[in-house]
Amino acid sequence: MIKTLLQEFHTQFDQEPLIVRSPARINIIGEHTDYNLGFVLPAAIDMEIVFAIAPNQTNHYRFFAHNLDRYLEIPTHSIMRQVGTSAWANYLLGVIQQIQLLGYQVPAFDCIFGGDIPKGAGLSSSAALECGLALAINQTFGLGLDKLQIVKLSQKAENEFVGVKCGIMDQFANTFGRANQVIRLDCRNLSYQYFPLELSDYQLVLLDTGVHHSLASSEYNTRRQQCEEGVHIIKKYLPDIQSLRDIDNVILDAYKDHLPSIIWQRCNFIIKENQRVIDVCKALEMKDIHTVGKKMFEAHHGLQYDYEVSCPELDFLVSFAANDASVIGARMMGGGFGGCTINLIKKEGVESFVQKIKEAYFSYTSISLQTYIVKIVDGTQVINHEL
Ligand code: GLA
């Protein structure tokens, strides 16, 4: 990819660009906890978007999306939200706008990007676009933004310019990722700790449902509101409470009669999911990979029945996996309503499991299942051209 983009850049723009790679992410456990100021346990993986970028001395930002084979020019003085076939540019334009809002000048530049992160698979190609461009601009124009500023402005670009109210997990994992380690991020104060993911005889495998149900974004926002409502109600009695992070099961149960049952159900899931992140980190420290897997199954059960963000395709994959002796953990990953499941599978069993589940999934959905064996890699970084 780097070679292809470099050649394209030389041909189109006749300049030497800076190269940045920006990875996809997984999450071991801790789903829907980020916007509830809880814990998540993500990592960057070996699928990425590569950027080639250089200043161009015009008054236009010029983008070429290699995978889509589309070109777009935007005047530097008028960054407007794009619709239809140019909507891909919003992730990039949102980033430029946020950098400007921080008080920096972003001069005109040329940018070609492309990669292998499947879109709509819940692997955060959007965060890869945002954080990748943010680092590329930071580096090209020597702005001096630090990693946390890049994370925050990228999340803001997605919230405000793209219009998706995501939490901070994806951008954080993308930028702070470290090879062979998972990051336990405390979304309340953004403190974080790396844990080595020593899988010994096991492998991380993603199974891509190939579906992305349209409910995803409206239901995501509804879940956020339901959690906020839970906090709002309990706050009437305990004014110091700011988020579900400040509520444990004892408090939640003490106010059960004051909460609509669906709200209690959602809040109960989040509180348990936070605890699961802590339990998984302890298990990682003890090199107890079986407990990690067991917690993944528990998380899926909660996401399916309590938080209700799964879908038949995800449930099919997880229950098929649960019945295979070589799989020790499986669950839906990300926002839900489609995308991938994440699976912990005994290495020697991967090949035959993948074959069986591909056939079964095809009979169930008529969709051919994409599977990805993933490695945990470093976060977004500048790449040496010689590579
Ligand atoms: C999406 C969002 C994240 C997070 C997950 C659910 O991926 O972008 O911020 O909320 O859903 O854990």
XYZ file of C-alpha atoms and ligand atoms in Angstrom:
399
model
C 0.000 0.000 0.000
C 2.765 2.452 0.934
C 4.524 1.892 -2.414
C 1.306 2.263 -4.392
C 0.343 5.469 -2.638
C 3.837 6.903 -3.014
C 3.789 6.232 -6.743
C 0.339 7.738 -7.061
C 1.447 10.773 -5.098
C 4.525 11.299 -7.282
C 2.432 10.992 -10.446
C -0.404 13.254 -9.341
C 1.431 15.863 -7.326
C 5.108 15.523 -8.246
C 6.324 15.982 -4.654
C 7.852 13.966 -1.808
C 5.162 13.328 0.812
C 5.183 12.430 4.481
C 3.773 8.941 5.107
C 1.580 8.102 8.093
C -0.040 4.770 8.949
C -3.154 4.645 11.089
C -4.557 1.333 12.381
C -7.959 -0.255 13.023
C -8.870 -1.244 16.562
C -10.354 -4.125 18.499
C -11.783 -4.116 21.994
C -11.209 -7.124 24.237
C -13.970 -6.129 26.649
C -15.778 -3.022 27.946
C -18.463 -2.192 25.424
C -20.632 0.948 25.619
C -18.756 1.872 28.779
C -16.693 4.709 27.271
C -19.520 7.263 27.091
C -20.524 6.173 30.614
C -17.043 7.189 31.810
C -16.141 3.578 32.586
C -13.342 1.231 31.517
C -12.465 -0.152 28.073
C -9.712 -2.541 26.953
C -8.923 -1.863 23.294
C -5.840 -2.289 21.090
C -4.684 -1.237 17.620
C -4.492 -4.045 15.032
C -2.664 -4.805 11.814
C -5.163 -3.336 9.386
C -4.518 0.255 8.482
C -5.086 3.373 6.443
C -1.948 4.907 4.963
C -1.690 8.637 4.233
C 0.704 10.428 1.904
C 0.637 14.189 2.479
C 2.573 17.324 1.482
C 1.927 21.093 1.514
C 0.851 22.364 -1.928
C 1.157 26.199 -1.925
C -2.349 26.627 -3.410
C -5.489 27.611 -1.539
C -7.114 24.199 -1.807
C -6.980 20.999 0.201
C -6.745 18.245 -2.421
C -7.751 14.719 -1.418
C -7.559 11.495 -3.338
C -9.307 8.461 -1.821
C -7.416 5.552 -3.365
C -9.893 2.773 -2.469
C -12.884 4.749 -3.715
C -10.995 6.187 -6.683
C -12.372 9.626 -5.894
C -10.802 13.070 -5.921
C -12.008 16.147 -4.047
C -10.784 19.745 -3.805
C -11.939 21.968 -0.956
C -11.064 25.691 -0.685
C -9.098 26.286 2.518
C -11.386 29.162 3.524
C -14.647 27.244 3.265
C -14.852 23.883 4.929
C -18.379 22.614 4.415
C -20.016 19.332 5.311
C -20.147 17.036 2.271
C -23.122 14.877 1.329
C -23.717 11.907 -0.985
C -20.694 10.407 -2.706
C -18.298 12.887 -1.070
C -19.422 12.158 2.508
C -16.161 10.223 3.110
C -14.383 13.590 3.231
C -16.261 14.665 6.382
C -13.935 12.623 8.622
C -11.019 14.584 7.169
C -12.616 18.006 6.931
C -13.896 17.676 10.505
C -10.319 17.182 11.661
C -9.060 20.268 9.798
C -11.891 22.289 11.286
C -11.139 21.113 14.834
C -7.448 21.938 14.443
C -8.409 25.414 13.243
C -10.773 25.808 16.194
C -7.817 25.151 18.485
C -6.280 28.284 16.962
C -3.850 26.739 14.458
C -3.477 27.595 10.786
C -3.798 24.605 8.471
C -2.193 25.590 5.124
C -3.265 23.914 1.876
C -2.017 20.369 1.272
C -2.283 17.357 -1.011
C -3.308 14.060 0.504
C -3.696 10.549 -0.874
C -4.934 7.801 1.401
C -5.957 4.169 1.173
C -5.861 0.951 3.135
C -7.327 -2.379 4.127
C -9.687 -1.621 7.026
C -13.070 -2.976 5.960
C -15.740 -0.251 6.147
C -18.794 -0.865 8.318
C -17.145 -3.825 10.053
C -16.927 -2.018 13.385
C -13.131 -1.769 13.289
C -13.102 2.025 13.385
C -11.919 2.993 9.971
C -13.394 6.388 10.889
C -11.059 6.880 13.861
C -8.179 5.730 11.636
C -9.065 8.415 9.097
C -9.414 11.125 11.716
C -6.365 10.406 13.859
C -4.222 9.554 10.831
C -4.891 12.887 9.172
C -4.557 14.764 12.466
C -1.068 13.327 13.022
C -0.129 13.911 9.372
C -1.123 17.605 9.586
C 0.541 17.972 12.981
C 3.779 16.604 11.593
C 3.702 18.357 8.206
C 3.122 21.811 9.659
C 4.958 21.318 12.978
C 1.934 22.213 15.094
C 3.181 20.508 18.246
C -0.108 18.864 19.205
C 0.314 16.018 21.691
C -1.293 12.580 21.387
C -4.151 13.347 23.732
C -4.997 16.522 21.828
C -5.069 14.462 18.625
C -7.421 11.941 20.235
C -9.772 14.587 21.596
C -9.954 16.710 18.467
C -10.551 13.612 16.346
C -13.411 12.478 18.575
C -14.840 16.005 18.422
C -14.613 15.960 14.620
C -16.674 12.772 14.594
C -19.177 14.098 17.161
C -19.629 17.522 15.658
C -18.739 17.428 11.967
C -19.613 13.862 10.988
C -22.476 13.897 13.494
C -21.822 10.567 15.264
C -21.923 10.748 19.055
C -19.186 8.165 19.669
C -17.173 7.895 22.893
C -13.396 8.250 23.097
C -12.344 4.580 22.878
C -11.707 4.280 19.137
C -9.555 7.374 18.760
C -7.646 6.560 21.940
C -6.872 2.997 20.844
C -5.810 4.216 17.424
C -3.338 6.756 18.782
C -2.087 5.123 21.999
C -1.932 1.538 20.650
C 1.220 -0.438 21.458
C 2.371 -3.733 19.898
C 1.266 -6.865 21.795
C -0.430 -4.859 24.538
C -3.991 -3.914 25.331
C -4.824 -0.567 26.910
C -7.028 -0.304 29.944
C -8.396 3.193 29.646
C -10.335 4.839 32.413
C -12.696 7.080 30.446
C -13.453 9.200 33.523
C -9.986 10.700 33.890
C -8.246 9.267 30.781
C -5.599 7.503 32.836
C -4.436 4.311 31.156
C -2.337 1.246 31.691
C -0.905 -1.238 29.195
C -1.345 -4.977 29.774
C 0.607 -7.529 27.716
C -1.767 -9.795 25.820
C 0.001 -13.108 26.049
C -2.160 -15.487 24.108
C 0.131 -18.530 24.303
C -1.665 -21.230 22.285
C -4.555 -18.987 21.324
C -5.265 -16.574 18.529
C -7.537 -13.567 18.158
C -9.885 -14.049 15.239
C -12.508 -11.609 13.997
C -15.579 -12.873 12.186
C -17.263 -10.222 10.077
C -21.068 -10.601 9.831
C -20.979 -8.501 6.659
C -24.059 -6.652 7.906
C -24.521 -3.209 9.392
C -28.153 -2.688 10.376
C -29.496 0.816 9.964
C -30.688 0.817 13.584
C -27.093 1.122 14.742
C -26.771 4.883 15.147
C -30.277 5.632 16.427
C -30.100 2.797 18.964
C -26.608 3.918 20.009
C -27.993 7.350 20.827
C -30.990 5.819 22.602
C -28.683 3.734 24.815
C -26.714 6.854 25.701
C -29.927 8.636 26.665
C -31.161 5.697 28.726
C -27.926 5.623 30.716
C -28.096 9.391 31.195
C -31.673 9.032 32.405
C -30.583 6.470 34.988
C -27.927 8.876 36.275
C -30.401 11.769 36.232
C -32.934 9.872 38.373
C -30.414 8.617 40.925
C -28.784 12.060 41.097
C -32.011 13.424 42.601
C -31.255 11.322 45.670
C -27.444 11.328 45.471
C -26.465 14.707 43.997
C -22.729 13.936 43.791
C -23.204 11.267 41.134
C -21.937 12.359 37.703
C -22.093 9.182 35.614
C -22.766 5.439 35.863
C -19.151 5.116 36.919
C -20.099 6.570 40.301
C -22.830 3.976 40.806
C -22.286 0.397 41.927
C -24.742 -2.500 42.116
C -25.663 -1.716 45.697
C -26.671 1.840 44.824
C -28.440 0.745 41.647
C -30.500 -1.827 43.515
C -31.329 0.601 46.308
C -33.001 2.849 43.715
C -34.517 0.073 41.610
C -38.089 1.100 42.452
C -37.412 4.634 41.212
C -36.093 3.501 37.822
C -38.155 2.328 34.853
C -37.214 -1.349 34.422
C -35.570 -0.838 31.012
C -33.375 1.918 32.479
C -32.369 -0.320 35.372
C -31.550 -3.090 32.885
C -29.275 -0.840 30.795
C -27.507 0.615 33.841
C -27.066 -2.830 35.357
C -25.300 -4.012 32.196
C -22.871 -1.071 32.226
C -21.962 -1.561 35.885
C -21.299 -5.262 35.296
C -19.359 -4.572 32.101
C -17.041 -2.177 33.962
C -16.391 -4.906 36.498
C -15.641 -7.362 33.685
C -12.886 -5.074 32.356
C -11.268 -5.064 35.785
C -11.647 -8.847 36.060
C -10.123 -9.408 32.617
C -7.116 -7.225 33.476
C -6.554 -9.257 36.640
C -6.824 -12.439 34.582
C -4.270 -11.083 32.101
C -1.870 -10.379 34.948
C -2.332 -13.970 36.131
C -1.935 -15.235 32.523
C -5.345 -16.836 32.946
C -6.566 -16.734 29.350
C -9.554 -18.980 30.093
C -11.074 -16.392 32.423
C -10.585 -13.761 29.702
C -12.613 -15.974 27.358
C -15.302 -16.680 29.925
C -15.801 -12.943 30.534
C -16.122 -12.392 26.778
C -19.033 -14.863 26.647
C -20.627 -13.189 29.670
C -20.275 -9.793 28.014
C -21.992 -11.056 24.889
C -24.877 -12.415 26.934
C -25.313 -8.988 28.521
C -25.029 -7.148 25.198
C -27.616 -9.501 23.676
C -30.229 -9.645 26.442
C -29.685 -6.660 28.746
C -28.216 -3.899 26.619
C -29.907 -5.291 23.490
C -27.426 -4.081 20.882
C -26.733 -7.388 19.189
C -28.474 -8.851 16.130
C -29.303 -12.360 14.839
C -26.136 -12.555 12.715
C -23.840 -11.714 15.656
C -25.751 -14.062 17.964
C -25.484 -16.864 15.422
C -21.693 -16.492 15.235
C -21.247 -16.323 19.002
C -23.481 -19.305 19.746
C -21.819 -21.377 17.007
C -18.431 -20.462 18.499
C -19.624 -21.331 22.008
C -20.329 -24.866 20.823
C -16.854 -25.426 19.399
C -14.289 -26.931 21.746
C -11.414 -24.853 20.346
C -13.099 -21.505 21.119
C -12.661 -20.232 24.682
C -14.254 -16.802 24.254
C -16.448 -14.951 21.775
C -18.598 -11.840 21.731
C -19.888 -9.077 19.524
C -17.517 -6.118 19.371
C -18.114 -2.367 19.075
C -21.424 -0.557 18.891
C -23.412 -3.606 17.724
C -26.204 -4.286 15.188
C -23.616 -5.792 12.842
C -19.868 -5.673 12.360
C -17.558 -8.290 13.829
C -17.379 -10.775 16.651
C -14.059 -11.203 18.446
C -13.004 -14.768 19.242
C -10.254 -16.417 21.268
C -9.437 -19.679 19.549
C -6.882 -22.420 20.136
C -4.312 -22.027 17.335
C -4.477 -25.608 16.136
C -8.276 -25.422 15.896
C -8.536 -22.132 13.969
C -8.457 -23.534 10.454
C -11.117 -26.181 10.893
C -13.311 -23.873 13.002
C -13.175 -21.151 10.360
C -14.135 -23.600 7.660
C -17.106 -24.942 9.646
C -18.428 -21.560 10.677
C -18.101 -20.188 7.134
C -20.326 -22.973 5.825
C -22.832 -22.647 8.647
C -23.015 -18.851 8.312
C -23.535 -19.092 4.588
C -26.434 -21.532 5.027
C -27.942 -19.205 7.640
C -27.506 -15.841 5.859
C -26.285 -16.468 2.277
C -23.398 -14.154 3.144
C -19.829 -15.359 2.771
C -18.139 -14.790 6.096
C -14.897 -12.781 6.120
C -12.462 -13.819 8.823
C -9.428 -11.948 10.057
C -6.620 -13.279 12.240
C -5.313 -10.145 13.882
C -2.113 -8.987 15.544
C -1.800 -6.129 18.008
C 0.398 -3.344 16.705
C 1.563 0.197 17.471
C -0.802 3.142 17.115
C -0.758 5.839 14.435
C 2.772 6.838 13.453
C 4.940 8.442 10.807
C 6.612 5.882 8.542
C 10.075 6.052 7.138
C 9.831 6.178 3.303
C 12.559 3.627 2.802
C 10.337 0.904 4.288
C -18.541 2.527 18.903
C -18.130 3.894 19.424
C -17.246 3.746 20.670
C -17.891 2.843 21.708
C -18.363 1.532 21.043
C -19.129 0.665 21.999
O -17.425 1.842 18.412
O -17.434 4.601 18.435
O -16.979 5.021 21.212
O -18.937 3.487 22.368
O -19.180 1.784 19.919
O -18.296 0.208 23.006
